[in-house]
Tab-separated table of C-alpha atoms in Angstrom:
chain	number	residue	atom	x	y	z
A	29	UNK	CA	72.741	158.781	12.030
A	30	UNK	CA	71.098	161.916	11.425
A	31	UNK	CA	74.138	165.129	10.997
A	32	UNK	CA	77.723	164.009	11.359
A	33	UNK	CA	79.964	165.348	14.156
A	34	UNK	CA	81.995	168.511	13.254
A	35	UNK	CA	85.399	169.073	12.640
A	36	UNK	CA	86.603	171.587	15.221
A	37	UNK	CA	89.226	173.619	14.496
A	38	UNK	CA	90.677	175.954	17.585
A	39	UNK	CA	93.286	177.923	15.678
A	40	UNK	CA	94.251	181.177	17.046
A	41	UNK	CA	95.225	183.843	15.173
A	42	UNK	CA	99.200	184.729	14.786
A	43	UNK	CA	100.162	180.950	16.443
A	44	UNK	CA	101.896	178.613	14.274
A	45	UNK	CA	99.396	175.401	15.319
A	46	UNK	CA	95.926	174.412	15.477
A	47	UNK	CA	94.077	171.821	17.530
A	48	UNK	CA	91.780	170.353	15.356
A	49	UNK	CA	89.129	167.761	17.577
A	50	UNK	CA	86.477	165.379	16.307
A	51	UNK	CA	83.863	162.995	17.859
A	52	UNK	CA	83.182	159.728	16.965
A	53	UNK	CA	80.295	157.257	17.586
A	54	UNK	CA	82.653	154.113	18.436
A	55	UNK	CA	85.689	153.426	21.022
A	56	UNK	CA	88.711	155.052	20.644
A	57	UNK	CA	90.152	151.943	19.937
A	58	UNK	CA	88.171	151.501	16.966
A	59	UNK	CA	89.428	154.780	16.034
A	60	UNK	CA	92.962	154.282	16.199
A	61	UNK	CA	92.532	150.822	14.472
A	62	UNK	CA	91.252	152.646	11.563
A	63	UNK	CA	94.897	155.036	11.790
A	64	UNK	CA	96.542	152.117	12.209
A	65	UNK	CA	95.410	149.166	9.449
A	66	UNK	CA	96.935	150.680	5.887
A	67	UNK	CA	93.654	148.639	4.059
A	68	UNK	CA	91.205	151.364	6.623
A	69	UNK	CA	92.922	154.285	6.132
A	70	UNK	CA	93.412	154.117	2.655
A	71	UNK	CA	89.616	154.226	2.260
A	72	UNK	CA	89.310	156.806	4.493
A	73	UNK	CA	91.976	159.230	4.153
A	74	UNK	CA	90.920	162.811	2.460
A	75	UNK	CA	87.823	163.542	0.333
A	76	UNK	CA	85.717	162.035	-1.263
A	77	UNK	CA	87.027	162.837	-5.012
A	78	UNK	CA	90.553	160.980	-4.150
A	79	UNK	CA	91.596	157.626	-4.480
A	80	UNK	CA	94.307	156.728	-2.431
A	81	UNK	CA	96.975	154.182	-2.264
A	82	UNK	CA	99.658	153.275	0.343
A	83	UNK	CA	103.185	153.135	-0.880
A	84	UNK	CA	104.801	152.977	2.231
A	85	UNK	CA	103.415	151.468	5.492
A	86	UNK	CA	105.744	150.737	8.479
A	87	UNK	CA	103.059	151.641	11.507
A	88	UNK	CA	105.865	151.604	14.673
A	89	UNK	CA	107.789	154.367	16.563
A	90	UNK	CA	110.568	154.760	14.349
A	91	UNK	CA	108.758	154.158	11.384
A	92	UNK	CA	107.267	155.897	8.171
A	93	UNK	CA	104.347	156.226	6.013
A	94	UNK	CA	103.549	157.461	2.614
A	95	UNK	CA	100.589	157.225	0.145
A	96	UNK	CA	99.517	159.246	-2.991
A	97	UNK	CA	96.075	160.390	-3.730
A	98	UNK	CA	95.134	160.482	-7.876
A	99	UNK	CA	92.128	162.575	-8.852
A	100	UNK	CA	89.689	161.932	-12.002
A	101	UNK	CA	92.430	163.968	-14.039
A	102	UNK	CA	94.854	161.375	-13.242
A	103	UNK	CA	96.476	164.044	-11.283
A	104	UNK	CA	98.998	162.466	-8.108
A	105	UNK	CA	99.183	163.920	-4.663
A	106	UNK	CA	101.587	162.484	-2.478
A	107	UNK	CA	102.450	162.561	1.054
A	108	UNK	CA	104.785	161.119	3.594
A	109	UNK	CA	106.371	161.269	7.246
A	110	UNK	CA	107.666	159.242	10.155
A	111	UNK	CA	106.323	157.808	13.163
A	112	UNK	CA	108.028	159.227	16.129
A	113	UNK	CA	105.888	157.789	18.660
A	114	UNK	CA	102.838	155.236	18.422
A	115	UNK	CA	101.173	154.527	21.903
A	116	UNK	CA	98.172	151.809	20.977
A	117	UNK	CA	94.654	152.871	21.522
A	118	UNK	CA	96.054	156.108	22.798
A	119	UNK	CA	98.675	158.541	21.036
A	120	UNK	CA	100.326	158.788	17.691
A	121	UNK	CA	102.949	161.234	16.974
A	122	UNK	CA	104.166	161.676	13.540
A	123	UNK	CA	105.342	163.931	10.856
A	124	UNK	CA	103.428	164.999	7.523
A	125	UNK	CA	104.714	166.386	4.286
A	126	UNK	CA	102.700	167.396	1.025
A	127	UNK	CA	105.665	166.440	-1.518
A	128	UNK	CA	104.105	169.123	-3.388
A	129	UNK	CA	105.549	172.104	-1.153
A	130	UNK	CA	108.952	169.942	-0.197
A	131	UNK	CA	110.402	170.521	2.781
A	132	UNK	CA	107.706	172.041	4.723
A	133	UNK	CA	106.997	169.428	7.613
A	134	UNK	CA	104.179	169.529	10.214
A	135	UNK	CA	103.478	167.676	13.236
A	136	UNK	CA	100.915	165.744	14.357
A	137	UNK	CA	100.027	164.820	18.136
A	138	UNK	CA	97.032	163.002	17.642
A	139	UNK	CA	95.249	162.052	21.134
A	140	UNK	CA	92.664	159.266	21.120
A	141	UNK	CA	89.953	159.897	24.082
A	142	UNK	CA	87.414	157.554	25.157
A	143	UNK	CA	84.424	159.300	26.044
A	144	UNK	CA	81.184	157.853	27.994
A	145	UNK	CA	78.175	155.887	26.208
A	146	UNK	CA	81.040	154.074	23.813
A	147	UNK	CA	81.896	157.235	22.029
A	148	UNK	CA	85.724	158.560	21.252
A	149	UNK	CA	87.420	161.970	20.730
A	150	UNK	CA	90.503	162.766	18.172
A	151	UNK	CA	91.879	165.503	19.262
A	152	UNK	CA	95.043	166.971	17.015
A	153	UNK	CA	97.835	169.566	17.980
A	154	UNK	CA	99.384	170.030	14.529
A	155	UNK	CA	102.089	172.652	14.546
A	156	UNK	CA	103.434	173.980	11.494
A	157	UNK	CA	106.489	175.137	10.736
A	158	UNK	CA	105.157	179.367	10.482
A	159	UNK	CA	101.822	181.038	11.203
A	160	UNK	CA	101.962	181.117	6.857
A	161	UNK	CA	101.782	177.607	6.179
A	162	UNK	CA	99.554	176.887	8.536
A	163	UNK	CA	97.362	179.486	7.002
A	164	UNK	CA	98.255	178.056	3.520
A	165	UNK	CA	96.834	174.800	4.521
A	166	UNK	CA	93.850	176.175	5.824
A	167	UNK	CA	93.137	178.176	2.459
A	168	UNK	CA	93.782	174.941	0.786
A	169	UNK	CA	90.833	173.404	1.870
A	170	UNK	CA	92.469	171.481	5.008
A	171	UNK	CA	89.207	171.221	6.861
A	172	UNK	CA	87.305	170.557	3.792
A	173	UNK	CA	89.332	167.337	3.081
A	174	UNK	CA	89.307	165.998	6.965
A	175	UNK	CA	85.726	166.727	7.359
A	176	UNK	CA	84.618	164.155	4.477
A	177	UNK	CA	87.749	162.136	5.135
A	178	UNK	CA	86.238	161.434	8.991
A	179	UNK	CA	82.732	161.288	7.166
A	180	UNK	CA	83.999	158.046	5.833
A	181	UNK	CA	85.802	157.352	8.867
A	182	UNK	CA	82.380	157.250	10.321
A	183	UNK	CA	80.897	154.588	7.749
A	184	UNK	CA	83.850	152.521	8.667
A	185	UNK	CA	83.131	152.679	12.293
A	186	UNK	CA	79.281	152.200	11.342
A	187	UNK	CA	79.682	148.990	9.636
A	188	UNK	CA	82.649	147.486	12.242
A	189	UNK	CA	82.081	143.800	13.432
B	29	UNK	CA	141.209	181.553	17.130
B	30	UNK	CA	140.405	184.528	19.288
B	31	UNK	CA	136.738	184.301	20.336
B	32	UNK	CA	133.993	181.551	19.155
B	33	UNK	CA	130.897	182.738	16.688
B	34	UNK	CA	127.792	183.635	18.578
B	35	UNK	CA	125.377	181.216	19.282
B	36	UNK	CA	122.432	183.857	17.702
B	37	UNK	CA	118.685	182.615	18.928
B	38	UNK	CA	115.864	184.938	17.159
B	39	UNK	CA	112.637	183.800	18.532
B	40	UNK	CA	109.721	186.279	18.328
B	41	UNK	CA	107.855	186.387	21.776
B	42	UNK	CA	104.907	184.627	21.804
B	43	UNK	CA	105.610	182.577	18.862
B	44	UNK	CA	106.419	178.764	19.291
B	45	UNK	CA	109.529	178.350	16.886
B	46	UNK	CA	112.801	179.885	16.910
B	47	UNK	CA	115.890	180.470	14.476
B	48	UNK	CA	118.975	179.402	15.569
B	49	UNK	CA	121.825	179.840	13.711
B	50	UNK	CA	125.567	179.630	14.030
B	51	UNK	CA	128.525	179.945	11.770
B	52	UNK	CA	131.331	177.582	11.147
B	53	UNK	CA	134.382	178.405	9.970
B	54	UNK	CA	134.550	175.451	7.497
B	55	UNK	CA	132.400	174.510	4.886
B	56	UNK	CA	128.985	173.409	5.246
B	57	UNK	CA	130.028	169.761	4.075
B	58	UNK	CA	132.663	169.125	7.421
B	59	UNK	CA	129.778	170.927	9.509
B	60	UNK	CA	126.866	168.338	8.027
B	61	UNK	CA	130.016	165.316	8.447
B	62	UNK	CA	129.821	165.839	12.203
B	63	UNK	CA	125.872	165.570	12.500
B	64	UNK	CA	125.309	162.516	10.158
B	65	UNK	CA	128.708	160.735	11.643
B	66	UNK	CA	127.843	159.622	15.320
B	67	UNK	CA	131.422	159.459	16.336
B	68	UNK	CA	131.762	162.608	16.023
B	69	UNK	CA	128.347	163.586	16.907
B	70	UNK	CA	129.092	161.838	20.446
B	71	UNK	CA	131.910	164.126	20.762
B	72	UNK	CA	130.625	167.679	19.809
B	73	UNK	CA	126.823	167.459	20.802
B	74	UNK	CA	125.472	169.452	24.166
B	75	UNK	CA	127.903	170.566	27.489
B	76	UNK	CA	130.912	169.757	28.066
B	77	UNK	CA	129.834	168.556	31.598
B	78	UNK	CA	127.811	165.501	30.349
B	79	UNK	CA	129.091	162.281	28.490
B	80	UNK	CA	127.251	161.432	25.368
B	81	UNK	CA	126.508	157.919	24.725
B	82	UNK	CA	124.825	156.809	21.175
B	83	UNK	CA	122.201	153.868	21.435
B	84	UNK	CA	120.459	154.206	18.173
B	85	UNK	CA	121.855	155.933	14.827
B	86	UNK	CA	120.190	155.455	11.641
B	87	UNK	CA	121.330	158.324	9.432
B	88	UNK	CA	118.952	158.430	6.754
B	89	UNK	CA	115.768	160.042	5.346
B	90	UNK	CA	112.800	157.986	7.713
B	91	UNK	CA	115.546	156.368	9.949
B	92	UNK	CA	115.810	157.646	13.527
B	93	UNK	CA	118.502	158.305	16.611
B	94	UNK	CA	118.649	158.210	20.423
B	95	UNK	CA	121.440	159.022	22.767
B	96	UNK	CA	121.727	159.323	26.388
B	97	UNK	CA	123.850	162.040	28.209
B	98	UNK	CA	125.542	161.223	32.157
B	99	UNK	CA	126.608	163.932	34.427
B	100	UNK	CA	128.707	163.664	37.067
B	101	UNK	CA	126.515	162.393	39.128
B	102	UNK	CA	125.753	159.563	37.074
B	103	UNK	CA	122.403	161.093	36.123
B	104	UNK	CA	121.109	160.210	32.403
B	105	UNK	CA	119.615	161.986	30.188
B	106	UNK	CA	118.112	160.632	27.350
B	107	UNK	CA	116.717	161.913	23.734
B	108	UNK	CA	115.142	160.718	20.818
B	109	UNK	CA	114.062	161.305	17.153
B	110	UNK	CA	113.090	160.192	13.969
B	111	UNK	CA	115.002	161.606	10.829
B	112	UNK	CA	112.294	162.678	7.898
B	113	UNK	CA	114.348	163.720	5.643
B	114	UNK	CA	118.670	163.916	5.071
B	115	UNK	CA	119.837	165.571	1.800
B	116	UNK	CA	123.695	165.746	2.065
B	117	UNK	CA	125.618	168.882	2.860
B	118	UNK	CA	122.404	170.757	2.849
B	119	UNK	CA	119.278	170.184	4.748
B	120	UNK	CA	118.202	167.442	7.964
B	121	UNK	CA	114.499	167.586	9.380
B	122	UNK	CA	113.939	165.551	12.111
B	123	UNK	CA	112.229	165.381	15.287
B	124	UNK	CA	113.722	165.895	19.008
B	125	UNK	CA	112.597	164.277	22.362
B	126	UNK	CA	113.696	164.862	25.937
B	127	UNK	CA	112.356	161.920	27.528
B	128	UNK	CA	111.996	163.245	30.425
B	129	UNK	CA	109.675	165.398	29.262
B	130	UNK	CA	107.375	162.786	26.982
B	131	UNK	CA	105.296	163.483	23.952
B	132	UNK	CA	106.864	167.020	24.097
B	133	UNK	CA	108.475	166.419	20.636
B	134	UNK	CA	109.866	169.197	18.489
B	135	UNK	CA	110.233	169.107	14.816
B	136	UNK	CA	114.101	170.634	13.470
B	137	UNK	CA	114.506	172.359	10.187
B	138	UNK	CA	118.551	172.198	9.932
B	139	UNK	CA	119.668	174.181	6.781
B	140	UNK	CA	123.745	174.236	6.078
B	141	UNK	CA	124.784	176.717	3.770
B	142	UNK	CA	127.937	177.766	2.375
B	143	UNK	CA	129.369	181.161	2.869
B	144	UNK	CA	132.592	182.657	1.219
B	145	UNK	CA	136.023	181.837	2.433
B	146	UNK	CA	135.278	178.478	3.066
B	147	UNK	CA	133.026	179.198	5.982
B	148	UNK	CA	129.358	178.311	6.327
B	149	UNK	CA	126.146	178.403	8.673
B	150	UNK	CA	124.011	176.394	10.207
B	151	UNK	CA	120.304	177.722	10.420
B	152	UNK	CA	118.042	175.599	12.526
B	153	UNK	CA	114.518	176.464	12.282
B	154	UNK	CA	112.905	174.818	15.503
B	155	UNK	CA	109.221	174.256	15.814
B	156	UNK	CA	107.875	173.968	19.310
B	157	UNK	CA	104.556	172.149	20.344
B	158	UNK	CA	103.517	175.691	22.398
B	159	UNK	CA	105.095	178.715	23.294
B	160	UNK	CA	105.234	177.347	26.969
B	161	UNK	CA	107.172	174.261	25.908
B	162	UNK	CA	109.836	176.992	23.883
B	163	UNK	CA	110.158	179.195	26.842
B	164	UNK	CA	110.320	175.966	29.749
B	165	UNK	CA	113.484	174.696	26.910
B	166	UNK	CA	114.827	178.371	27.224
B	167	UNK	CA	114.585	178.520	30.613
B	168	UNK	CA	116.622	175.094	30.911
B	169	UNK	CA	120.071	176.275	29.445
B	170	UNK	CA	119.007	175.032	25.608
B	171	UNK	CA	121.415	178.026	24.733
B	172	UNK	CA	124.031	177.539	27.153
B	173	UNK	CA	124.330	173.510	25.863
B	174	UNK	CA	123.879	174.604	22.173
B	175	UNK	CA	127.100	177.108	22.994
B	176	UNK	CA	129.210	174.530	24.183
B	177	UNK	CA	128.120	171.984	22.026
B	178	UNK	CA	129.288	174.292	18.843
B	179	UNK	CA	132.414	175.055	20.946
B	180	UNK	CA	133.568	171.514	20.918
B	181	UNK	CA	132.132	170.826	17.177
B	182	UNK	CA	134.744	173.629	16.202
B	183	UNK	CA	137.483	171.961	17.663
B	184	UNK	CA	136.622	169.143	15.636
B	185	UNK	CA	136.151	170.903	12.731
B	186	UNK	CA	139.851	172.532	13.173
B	187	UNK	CA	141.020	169.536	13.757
B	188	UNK	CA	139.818	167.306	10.608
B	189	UNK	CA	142.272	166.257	7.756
């Protein structure tokens, strides 16, 4: 593979959500899998610099997730939400909190869209809770974080069976 | 009691959330009793015209809830959710579902606070998936069920031990 596919990020200014969209070179199915299977997405999951383990995993409509990320300092970031709705190969609706700024929830629609030649799109609505924590996130280094995160993604669905 | 509290909705055109709040006169504890409690949440919750029926309640931080509302005409409505988190008295997040409108899921920020006199208010800060989705809820008499809804929750309230 020669450049990876971007991270798109169709935020308009003054709205309280973003749609943030990203290609991949494999099925969508492959793609969700990778949501789906807690021993994937842990290697996946946010940059490069993070190592991240699963303390919760309960992958079902109804249920919940949560994982923390520790950096070189030994430093823990965790997260957490529920699953409100999981469609397989096709929809996955959940909430996300950063226990580091309690109490302020997003939410994820995250479509999975087969495309032709065996490709996939991931396209997510994420709507935050005001237009300042969505802007928060995006000074955090949001798209900084998914970009490598789906770089890895990528090497997953490179070396897939 | 001579007239009911306002039902007060402050949504800023063109954005996709709203505020809703409402005042109680009783403390923010009875007022939090008859959301986590589903016998009494079957009584109080939407208009007077429909029949509330619970068919899942699991009141805790990551559990979820769905109930089903009949009109007259035997017609059912149905709703669904996952709770992420429940601190007593005090603060419920959770998502909301109409399912007959599915995957349009909106995220609740419920906030109960204590005023003086033994009298508190509910502030629910409600993020929509788009501004269209806000105004189509608008549109459909969300206020006019909220108002009745309350109305009922007060008797309740006036009525407790």
């Amino acid at each position: 593979m020669n450049t990876t596919n971007p991270v798109v990020i169709d935020a308009v200014p003054g709205q309280s959500y973003a749609d943030i969209s990203r290609e991949f070179e494999a099925p969508a199915a492959a793609v969700f899998r990778a949501h789906a299977d807690p021993e994937l997405f842990r290697v996946w999951i946010g940059p490069r610099s993070l190592e991240t383990r699963i303390t919760n995993w309960d992958f079902r409509t109804g249920g919940g997730y949560r994982f923390e990320q520790t950096d070189a300092d030994g430093n823990v970031y965790a997260f957490r939400g529920v699953f409100h709705t999981i469609r397989e190969n096709e929809l996955l609706i959940q909430t996300f909190e950063y226990e580091g700024m309690p109490d302020l929830v997003s939410l994820d629609v995250m479509r999975f869209e087969d495309l032709p030649g065996g490709r996939s799109r991931l396209v997510d609505h994420s709507v935050f809770p005001s237009v300042e924590v969505l802007e928060g996130m995006m000074a955090e280094g949001m798209e900084y974080g998914m970009r490598e995160g789906y770089e890895k993604l990528d090497e997953i669905l490179a070396n897939r069976a």
